[in-house]
Each structure stands twice: as structure tokens, then as C-alpha cells.
Amino acid sequence: MKINTSLDIRDSFFDELYRLAASDKNVMLLTADMGAMSLERFQKKLPKQYLHVGIAEQNMVSVAAGLAMAGKKVFIYAIAPFVTMRCYEQIKVDLSGMGLGVVIVGAGPGVTYASDGATHHAVQDLSIMRALPGFEIYNPSDSLSASAVAKISYRAINPVYVRLNKGKLPSLYDASENFQQGLSLIKKGQKILLISTGIMVHRAMELAKELSKERLNPSIIDLYRIKPLNKDLLVSY
């Protein structure tokens, strides 16, 4: 049974992160001029675990690396292109090269911030982040998977990139899903297989409805862990 929820994907991630931080003083959240309703509790109730570095994403990565080397579990948060492409050299050297378990959270991937222009579009982030050794990459598709990814990335000892959409979307999962396999068969069909990730899984569901009018019944996979890819399970479908 799927869980009915009206929670925003981004809020679900940060709500879970807050719960983790409230029980672990080593968890720290660094932001670069980014706001969200779900961050207000960090600022008010966990001020020593929250740091606003200003519009200085490259410096934020290096600060996070230093904190991680001092034993902190660090999450850094900004708009996806700013926290990946703008900081790529720092991420490569300070996080990937050092194998530090810092979690990079990029908000609004793709053209989510369409009206803000090309500077705010993240259409290359997956390509460049996949090239970095040691990174895990997640792209949750609903509020439950977003909450699960917060817990998974908290436990990770290697660097993690979380590609985080925002918005309230229908639930795709129920509480029995453990999110350990890297992908899930959301809809079982015949002959056609649609593979998607993040918010685009919902577009795949819409496409399946349209295809049903043509008597086509595609299967749909949610690839919520993009790296490392579970090749064996994927090809089994």
C-alpha cells in the first residue's frame, strides 16, 4: 500500500536530515545563499550545526572538506549547477581525491529553474559527477525515496551527490521499500521498458497512460541510484 503524502520532495529530505542531525551533533549542514522552509528548524534549533557561507560555493566545498577531516558528517546545499559545475575543481581535489564522505545536495536539476536562464539549468551535472571516482549519485522520485536517500547518504563513508527535485508529487513507494538495490520496478508491463529517474519517473507514468490508448503496456523502472549502477538487476528486467 502506497503512502499518501503531500510532502514536498525537498522538504522530505531535509526533514529527515534534521531528525538525523538532532540525534548526532557531528552532522552539519552548509548552505550557499539557499533557503527552504524545511531549513528554518536547522537555523533556529541547531544553530551550531548550520552554516551559511554566502554566495561562495567553491569555498563551501573546501570548508566542508576541512570539517569532514575533523570528524563531521557534512551536507552542502545549493542550486544544482552552482554546487557541481561551479565547484568542480574543488569537488575533484578536496572530496573525490580525498575520499571524504561529504554529501552534495543539488536542488532543482534539469530546467527546474527555467525562467532564471541557462546559468540556473543543470543539464550536465550527471555527466560530470559520474566521472569522479568514489562518488555515489542518487535522484529520488518522491517524498519517501527522498527521506530514504537522506538516511543512505548519512551512512555513506564516500562522497555522495544527491540530485534533489522539488515539488509535491504522488507517492510511488510504500514503507516496505528498502532502497538498497539502486532501482525499482514501478510498473510491470510487457515488451516495452521505460527507464527514468527523479521527477521524470512521473512523466514516464504519464507516458504509460498515453501508450495504453494504443494498447501498449510498458514497464517502468525508477533508477534512483545512478552510480553505482546495479547492472545485473537492470538487465534482468
PDB file of C-alpha atoms in Angstrom:
ATOM      1  CA  MET A   1       0.000   0.000   0.000  1.00  0.00           C
ATOM      2  CA  LYS A   2       1.457   3.346  -1.066  1.00  0.00           C
ATOM      3  CA  ILE A   3       1.682   6.105   1.500  1.00  0.00           C
ATOM      4  CA  ASN A   4      -0.473   9.139   0.760  1.00  0.00           C
ATOM      5  CA  THR A   5       1.560  12.276   1.305  1.00  0.00           C
ATOM      6  CA  SER A   6       1.508  15.943   0.459  1.00  0.00           C
ATOM      7  CA  LEU A   7       5.134  16.477   1.427  1.00  0.00           C
ATOM      8  CA  ASP A   8       7.471  18.246  -0.938  1.00  0.00           C
ATOM      9  CA  ILE A   9      10.385  16.048  -2.106  1.00  0.00           C
ATOM     10  CA  ARG A  10      12.973  18.568  -0.937  1.00  0.00           C
ATOM     11  CA  ASP A  11      11.258  19.105   2.425  1.00  0.00           C
ATOM     12  CA  SER A  12      11.113  15.338   2.996  1.00  0.00           C
ATOM     13  CA  PHE A  13      14.868  15.093   2.511  1.00  0.00           C
ATOM     14  CA  PHE A  14      15.660  17.948   4.889  1.00  0.00           C
ATOM     15  CA  ASP A  15      13.079  16.875   7.463  1.00  0.00           C
ATOM     16  CA  GLU A  16      14.815  13.505   7.666  1.00  0.00           C
ATOM     17  CA  LEU A  17      18.220  15.193   7.758  1.00  0.00           C
ATOM     18  CA  TYR A  18      17.038  17.345  10.660  1.00  0.00           C
ATOM     19  CA  ARG A  19      15.980  14.253  12.582  1.00  0.00           C
ATOM     20  CA  LEU A  20      19.395  12.710  11.982  1.00  0.00           C
ATOM     21  CA  ALA A  21      21.199  15.896  12.989  1.00  0.00           C
ATOM     22  CA  ALA A  22      19.119  16.260  16.146  1.00  0.00           C
ATOM     23  CA  SER A  23      20.456  12.900  17.334  1.00  0.00           C
ATOM     24  CA  ASP A  24      24.009  13.304  16.007  1.00  0.00           C
ATOM     25  CA  LYS A  25      25.908  16.503  16.822  1.00  0.00           C
ATOM     26  CA  ASN A  26      28.513  15.678  14.192  1.00  0.00           C
ATOM     27  CA  VAL A  27      26.025  16.291  11.365  1.00  0.00           C
ATOM     28  CA  MET A  28      26.457  19.716   9.792  1.00  0.00           C
ATOM     29  CA  LEU A  29      24.562  21.477   7.011  1.00  0.00           C
ATOM     30  CA  LEU A  30      26.256  24.162   4.940  1.00  0.00           C
ATOM     31  CA  THR A  31      24.285  26.322   2.531  1.00  0.00           C
ATOM     32  CA  ALA A  32      25.268  28.889  -0.075  1.00  0.00           C
ATOM     33  CA  ASP A  33      22.585  31.561  -0.138  1.00  0.00           C
ATOM     34  CA  MET A  34      19.811  28.987  -0.386  1.00  0.00           C
ATOM     35  CA  GLY A  35      16.580  28.919   1.543  1.00  0.00           C
ATOM     36  CA  ALA A  36      13.817  26.410   2.118  1.00  0.00           C
ATOM     37  CA  MET A  37      11.015  26.178   4.645  1.00  0.00           C
ATOM     38  CA  SER A  38      12.464  22.934   5.950  1.00  0.00           C
ATOM     39  CA  LEU A  39      15.799  24.632   6.757  1.00  0.00           C
ATOM     40  CA  GLU A  40      14.305  27.013   9.322  1.00  0.00           C
ATOM     41  CA  ARG A  41      14.454  24.392  12.064  1.00  0.00           C
ATOM     42  CA  PHE A  42      18.175  23.965  11.465  1.00  0.00           C
ATOM     43  CA  GLN A  43      18.741  27.685  11.824  1.00  0.00           C
ATOM     44  CA  LYS A  44      16.601  28.047  14.953  1.00  0.00           C
ATOM     45  CA  LYS A  45      17.131  24.774  16.833  1.00  0.00           C
ATOM     46  CA  LEU A  46      20.527  23.529  15.630  1.00  0.00           C
ATOM     47  CA  PRO A  47      22.449  26.770  15.022  1.00  0.00           C
ATOM     48  CA  LYS A  48      25.832  25.193  15.819  1.00  0.00           C
ATOM     49  CA  GLN A  49      25.224  22.571  13.118  1.00  0.00           C
ATOM     50  CA  TYR A  50      24.156  25.027  10.415  1.00  0.00           C
ATOM     51  CA  LEU A  51      26.446  27.374   8.499  1.00  0.00           C
ATOM     52  CA  HIS A  52      25.503  29.882   5.803  1.00  0.00           C
ATOM     53  CA  VAL A  53      28.663  30.547   3.797  1.00  0.00           C
ATOM     54  CA  GLY A  54      27.107  33.126   1.483  1.00  0.00           C
ATOM     55  CA  ILE A  55      27.437  33.132  -2.286  1.00  0.00           C
ATOM     56  CA  ALA A  56      30.714  31.199  -2.112  1.00  0.00           C
ATOM     57  CA  GLU A  57      30.069  27.665  -3.297  1.00  0.00           C
ATOM     58  CA  GLN A  58      33.691  26.840  -4.081  1.00  0.00           C
ATOM     59  CA  ASN A  59      34.755  27.875  -0.596  1.00  0.00           C
ATOM     60  CA  MET A  60      31.837  25.890   0.843  1.00  0.00           C
ATOM     61  CA  VAL A  61      33.258  22.676  -0.639  1.00  0.00           C
ATOM     62  CA  SER A  62      36.671  23.312   0.885  1.00  0.00           C
ATOM     63  CA  VAL A  63      35.150  24.225   4.261  1.00  0.00           C
ATOM     64  CA  ALA A  64      33.113  21.001   4.119  1.00  0.00           C
ATOM     65  CA  ALA A  65      36.278  19.015   3.397  1.00  0.00           C
ATOM     66  CA  GLY A  66      38.003  20.510   6.432  1.00  0.00           C
ATOM     67  CA  LEU A  67      35.022  19.760   8.667  1.00  0.00           C
ATOM     68  CA  ALA A  68      34.864  16.184   7.344  1.00  0.00           C
ATOM     69  CA  MET A  69      38.543  15.690   8.137  1.00  0.00           C
ATOM     70  CA  ALA A  70      37.755  16.882  11.670  1.00  0.00           C
ATOM     71  CA  GLY A  71      35.159  14.134  12.066  1.00  0.00           C
ATOM     72  CA  LYS A  72      31.975  15.887  10.968  1.00  0.00           C
ATOM     73  CA  LYS A  73      29.330  14.440   8.649  1.00  0.00           C
ATOM     74  CA  VAL A  74      28.777  17.325   6.274  1.00  0.00           C
ATOM     75  CA  PHE A  75      25.940  18.073   3.875  1.00  0.00           C
ATOM     76  CA  ILE A  76      26.299  21.011   1.482  1.00  0.00           C
ATOM     77  CA  TYR A  77      23.345  22.522  -0.329  1.00  0.00           C
ATOM     78  CA  ALA A  78      22.856  24.887  -3.267  1.00  0.00           C
ATOM     79  CA  ILE A  79      21.243  25.047  -6.696  1.00  0.00           C
ATOM     80  CA  ALA A  80      22.467  22.060  -8.715  1.00  0.00           C
ATOM     81  CA  PRO A  81      24.664  23.838 -11.319  1.00  0.00           C
ATOM     82  CA  PHE A  82      26.232  26.070  -8.667  1.00  0.00           C
ATOM     83  CA  VAL A  83      27.178  23.218  -6.336  1.00  0.00           C
ATOM     84  CA  THR A  84      28.533  20.979  -9.106  1.00  0.00           C
ATOM     85  CA  MET A  85      29.830  22.780 -12.202  1.00  0.00           C
ATOM     86  CA  ARG A  86      30.922  25.936 -10.412  1.00  0.00           C
ATOM     87  CA  CYS A  87      32.791  23.872  -7.790  1.00  0.00           C
ATOM     88  CA  TYR A  88      34.066  21.030  -9.938  1.00  0.00           C
ATOM     89  CA  GLU A  89      37.781  21.533  -9.288  1.00  0.00           C
ATOM     90  CA  GLN A  90      37.237  21.723  -5.524  1.00  0.00           C
ATOM     91  CA  ILE A  91      34.991  18.651  -5.589  1.00  0.00           C
ATOM     92  CA  LYS A  92      37.539  16.706  -7.637  1.00  0.00           C
ATOM     93  CA  VAL A  93      40.504  17.564  -5.422  1.00  0.00           C
ATOM     94  CA  ASP A  94      39.022  18.065  -1.949  1.00  0.00           C
ATOM     95  CA  LEU A  95      36.281  15.431  -1.903  1.00  0.00           C
ATOM     96  CA  SER A  96      36.799  12.809  -4.599  1.00  0.00           C
ATOM     97  CA  GLY A  97      40.581  12.839  -4.376  1.00  0.00           C
ATOM     98  CA  MET A  98      40.482  12.630  -0.580  1.00  0.00           C
ATOM     99  CA  GLY A  99      37.616  10.140  -0.435  1.00  0.00           C
ATOM    100  CA  LEU A 100      35.716  12.271   2.084  1.00  0.00           C
ATOM    101  CA  GLY A 101      32.122  11.399   2.942  1.00  0.00           C
ATOM    102  CA  VAL A 102      30.645  14.824   2.201  1.00  0.00           C
ATOM    103  CA  VAL A 103      27.120  14.850   0.751  1.00  0.00           C
ATOM    104  CA  ILE A 104      26.465  17.351  -2.045  1.00  0.00           C
ATOM    105  CA  VAL A 105      22.784  18.244  -2.389  1.00  0.00           C
ATOM    106  CA  GLY A 106      21.902  19.963  -5.654  1.00  0.00           C
ATOM    107  CA  ALA A 107      18.435  21.490  -5.848  1.00  0.00           C
ATOM    108  CA  GLY A 108      16.381  21.925  -8.990  1.00  0.00           C
ATOM    109  CA  PRO A 109      18.178  19.743 -11.573  1.00  0.00           C
ATOM    110  CA  GLY A 110      17.417  19.913 -15.268  1.00  0.00           C
ATOM    111  CA  VAL A 111      15.496  23.045 -16.203  1.00  0.00           C
ATOM    112  CA  THR A 112      13.558  23.337 -12.949  1.00  0.00           C
ATOM    113  CA  TYR A 113      14.687  26.956 -12.721  1.00  0.00           C
ATOM    114  CA  ALA A 114      13.753  27.517 -16.352  1.00  0.00           C
ATOM    115  CA  SER A 115      12.795  31.176 -16.056  1.00  0.00           C
ATOM    116  CA  ASP A 116      16.141  32.076 -14.465  1.00  0.00           C
ATOM    117  CA  GLY A 117      18.052  31.266 -17.626  1.00  0.00           C
ATOM    118  CA  ALA A 118      20.901  28.989 -18.614  1.00  0.00           C
ATOM    119  CA  THR A 119      23.029  29.874 -15.577  1.00  0.00           C
ATOM    120  CA  HIS A 120      20.495  28.038 -13.400  1.00  0.00           C
ATOM    121  CA  HIS A 121      19.990  24.980 -15.626  1.00  0.00           C
ATOM    122  CA  ALA A 122      21.659  21.712 -14.589  1.00  0.00           C
ATOM    123  CA  VAL A 123      21.785  19.530 -17.674  1.00  0.00           C
ATOM    124  CA  GLN A 124      25.428  18.440 -17.475  1.00  0.00           C
ATOM    125  CA  ASP A 125      25.665  17.684 -13.753  1.00  0.00           C
ATOM    126  CA  LEU A 126      25.087  13.933 -14.056  1.00  0.00           C
ATOM    127  CA  SER A 127      27.755  13.589 -16.730  1.00  0.00           C
ATOM    128  CA  ILE A 128      30.458  15.410 -14.826  1.00  0.00           C
ATOM    129  CA  MET A 129      29.661  13.957 -11.392  1.00  0.00           C
ATOM    130  CA  ARG A 130      29.625  10.372 -12.720  1.00  0.00           C
ATOM    131  CA  ALA A 131      33.191  10.893 -13.923  1.00  0.00           C
ATOM    132  CA  LEU A 132      34.508  11.440 -10.393  1.00  0.00           C
ATOM    133  CA  PRO A 133      35.942   8.353  -8.644  1.00  0.00           C
ATOM    134  CA  GLY A 134      34.289   7.211  -5.445  1.00  0.00           C
ATOM    135  CA  PHE A 135      31.032   9.131  -5.780  1.00  0.00           C
ATOM    136  CA  GLU A 136      27.559   7.698  -5.292  1.00  0.00           C
ATOM    137  CA  ILE A 137      24.733   9.527  -7.084  1.00  0.00           C
ATOM    138  CA  TYR A 138      21.049   9.480  -6.088  1.00  0.00           C
ATOM    139  CA  ASN A 139      17.995  11.082  -7.656  1.00  0.00           C
ATOM    140  CA  PRO A 140      14.869  10.387  -5.535  1.00  0.00           C
ATOM    141  CA  SER A 141      11.471  10.484  -7.233  1.00  0.00           C
ATOM    142  CA  ASP A 142       9.032  11.022  -4.359  1.00  0.00           C
ATOM    143  CA  SER A 143       8.944  12.070  -0.715  1.00  0.00           C
ATOM    144  CA  LEU A 144       9.535   8.565   0.673  1.00  0.00           C
ATOM    145  CA  SER A 145      12.566   7.916  -1.527  1.00  0.00           C
ATOM    146  CA  ALA A 146      13.915  11.380  -0.668  1.00  0.00           C
ATOM    147  CA  SER A 147      13.699  10.592   3.031  1.00  0.00           C
ATOM    148  CA  ALA A 148      15.404   7.236   2.431  1.00  0.00           C
ATOM    149  CA  VAL A 149      18.208   8.852   0.442  1.00  0.00           C
ATOM    150  CA  ALA A 150      18.877  11.233   3.346  1.00  0.00           C
ATOM    151  CA  LYS A 151      19.451   8.221   5.595  1.00  0.00           C
ATOM    152  CA  ILE A 152      21.531   6.365   2.995  1.00  0.00           C
ATOM    153  CA  SER A 153      23.790   9.357   2.359  1.00  0.00           C
ATOM    154  CA  TYR A 154      24.159   9.934   6.119  1.00  0.00           C
ATOM    155  CA  ARG A 155      25.599   6.427   6.471  1.00  0.00           C
ATOM    156  CA  ALA A 156      27.865   6.689   3.416  1.00  0.00           C
ATOM    157  CA  ILE A 157      31.611   6.895   4.039  1.00  0.00           C
ATOM    158  CA  ASN A 158      32.366   8.025   0.486  1.00  0.00           C
ATOM    159  CA  PRO A 159      31.259  11.283  -1.226  1.00  0.00           C
ATOM    160  CA  VAL A 160      27.645  11.431  -2.401  1.00  0.00           C
ATOM    161  CA  TYR A 161      25.766  13.638  -4.859  1.00  0.00           C
ATOM    162  CA  VAL A 162      22.014  13.924  -4.316  1.00  0.00           C
ATOM    163  CA  ARG A 163      20.090  15.392  -7.239  1.00  0.00           C
ATOM    164  CA  LEU A 164      17.055  16.800  -5.491  1.00  0.00           C
ATOM    165  CA  ASN A 165      13.902  17.905  -7.254  1.00  0.00           C
ATOM    166  CA  LYS A 166      11.294  19.984  -5.502  1.00  0.00           C
ATOM    167  CA  GLY A 167       7.514  19.838  -5.559  1.00  0.00           C
ATOM    168  CA  LYS A 168       4.648  17.714  -4.269  1.00  0.00           C
ATOM    169  CA  LEU A 169       4.230  14.586  -6.347  1.00  0.00           C
ATOM    170  CA  PRO A 170       2.254  11.331  -5.979  1.00  0.00           C
ATOM    171  CA  SER A 171       3.862   8.575  -3.913  1.00  0.00           C
ATOM    172  CA  LEU A 172       5.482   5.787  -5.913  1.00  0.00           C
ATOM    173  CA  TYR A 173       6.578   3.651  -2.962  1.00  0.00           C
ATOM    174  CA  ASP A 174       5.270   2.140   0.233  1.00  0.00           C
ATOM    175  CA  ALA A 175       7.004   1.681   3.560  1.00  0.00           C
ATOM    176  CA  SER A 176       8.250  -1.819   2.643  1.00  0.00           C
ATOM    177  CA  GLU A 177      10.766  -0.471   0.090  1.00  0.00           C
ATOM    178  CA  ASN A 178      14.321  -0.533   1.488  1.00  0.00           C
ATOM    179  CA  PHE A 179      16.003   1.408  -1.356  1.00  0.00           C
ATOM    180  CA  GLN A 180      19.148  -0.726  -1.259  1.00  0.00           C
ATOM    181  CA  GLN A 181      19.099  -2.147  -4.783  1.00  0.00           C
ATOM    182  CA  GLY A 182      19.524   1.124  -6.644  1.00  0.00           C
ATOM    183  CA  LEU A 183      16.435   0.752  -8.822  1.00  0.00           C
ATOM    184  CA  SER A 184      12.854  -0.451  -8.589  1.00  0.00           C
ATOM    185  CA  LEU A 185      10.277  -1.769 -10.994  1.00  0.00           C
ATOM    186  CA  ILE A 186       7.470   0.752 -10.512  1.00  0.00           C
ATOM    187  CA  LYS A 187       5.136  -0.699 -13.102  1.00  0.00           C
ATOM    188  CA  LYS A 188       5.235  -4.153 -14.672  1.00  0.00           C
ATOM    189  CA  GLY A 189       4.193  -4.343 -18.294  1.00  0.00           C
ATOM    190  CA  GLN A 190       5.130  -6.158 -21.495  1.00  0.00           C
ATOM    191  CA  LYS A 191       7.688  -5.765 -24.313  1.00  0.00           C
ATOM    192  CA  ILE A 192       8.499  -2.064 -23.643  1.00  0.00           C
ATOM    193  CA  LEU A 193      10.687  -0.876 -20.756  1.00  0.00           C
ATOM    194  CA  LEU A 194      10.923   2.795 -19.758  1.00  0.00           C
ATOM    195  CA  ILE A 195      13.894   3.701 -17.539  1.00  0.00           C
ATOM    196  CA  SER A 196      13.722   7.020 -15.754  1.00  0.00           C
ATOM    197  CA  THR A 197      14.967   8.852 -12.658  1.00  0.00           C
ATOM    198  CA  GLY A 198      13.829  11.600 -10.331  1.00  0.00           C
ATOM    199  CA  ILE A 199      10.874  13.714 -11.324  1.00  0.00           C
ATOM    200  CA  MET A 200      10.931  12.199 -14.818  1.00  0.00           C
ATOM    201  CA  VAL A 201       9.599   8.915 -13.401  1.00  0.00           C
ATOM    202  CA  HIS A 202       6.258  10.666 -13.068  1.00  0.00           C
ATOM    203  CA  ARG A 203       6.490  11.734 -16.702  1.00  0.00           C
ATOM    204  CA  ALA A 204       7.101   8.098 -17.606  1.00  0.00           C
ATOM    205  CA  MET A 205       3.925   7.166 -15.729  1.00  0.00           C
ATOM    206  CA  GLU A 206       2.012   9.763 -17.736  1.00  0.00           C
ATOM    207  CA  LEU A 207       3.512   8.414 -20.959  1.00  0.00           C
ATOM    208  CA  ALA A 208       2.430   4.904 -19.996  1.00  0.00           C
ATOM    209  CA  LYS A 209      -1.158   6.119 -19.716  1.00  0.00           C
ATOM    210  CA  GLU A 210      -0.949   7.617 -23.186  1.00  0.00           C
ATOM    211  CA  LEU A 211       0.575   4.433 -24.600  1.00  0.00           C
ATOM    212  CA  SER A 212      -2.234   2.383 -23.084  1.00  0.00           C
ATOM    213  CA  LYS A 213      -4.573   4.105 -25.528  1.00  0.00           C
ATOM    214  CA  GLU A 214      -2.548   2.411 -28.260  1.00  0.00           C
ATOM    215  CA  ARG A 215      -2.834  -0.941 -26.450  1.00  0.00           C
ATOM    216  CA  LEU A 216       0.776  -0.756 -25.308  1.00  0.00           C
ATOM    217  CA  ASN A 217       1.718  -1.679 -21.749  1.00  0.00           C
ATOM    218  CA  PRO A 218       5.260  -0.564 -20.863  1.00  0.00           C
ATOM    219  CA  SER A 219       7.159  -1.493 -17.723  1.00  0.00           C
ATOM    220  CA  ILE A 220       8.695   1.409 -15.786  1.00  0.00           C
ATOM    221  CA  ILE A 221      11.910   1.408 -13.762  1.00  0.00           C
ATOM    222  CA  ASP A 222      12.883   4.115 -11.298  1.00  0.00           C
ATOM    223  CA  LEU A 223      16.681   4.377 -11.384  1.00  0.00           C
ATOM    224  CA  TYR A 224      17.058   6.244  -8.093  1.00  0.00           C
ATOM    225  CA  ARG A 225      20.748   5.328  -7.691  1.00  0.00           C
ATOM    226  CA  ILE A 226      22.565   6.366 -10.821  1.00  0.00           C
ATOM    227  CA  LYS A 227      26.030   5.445  -9.550  1.00  0.00           C
ATOM    228  CA  PRO A 228      26.975   2.733  -8.838  1.00  0.00           C
ATOM    229  CA  LEU A 229      24.574   1.281 -11.364  1.00  0.00           C
ATOM    230  CA  ASN A 230      23.054  -2.081 -10.499  1.00  0.00           C
ATOM    231  CA  LYS A 231      23.714  -3.553 -13.949  1.00  0.00           C
ATOM    232  CA  ASP A 232      22.748  -7.123 -13.085  1.00  0.00           C
ATOM    233  CA  LEU A 233      19.310  -6.188 -11.782  1.00  0.00           C
ATOM    234  CA  LEU A 234      18.708  -3.736 -14.604  1.00  0.00           C
ATOM    235  CA  VAL A 235      19.407  -6.230 -17.380  1.00  0.00           C
ATOM    236  CA  SER A 236      17.248  -8.841 -15.607  1.00  0.00           C
ATOM    237  CA  TYR A 237      14.192  -6.785 -16.482  1.00  0.00           C
TER     238      TYR A 237
END
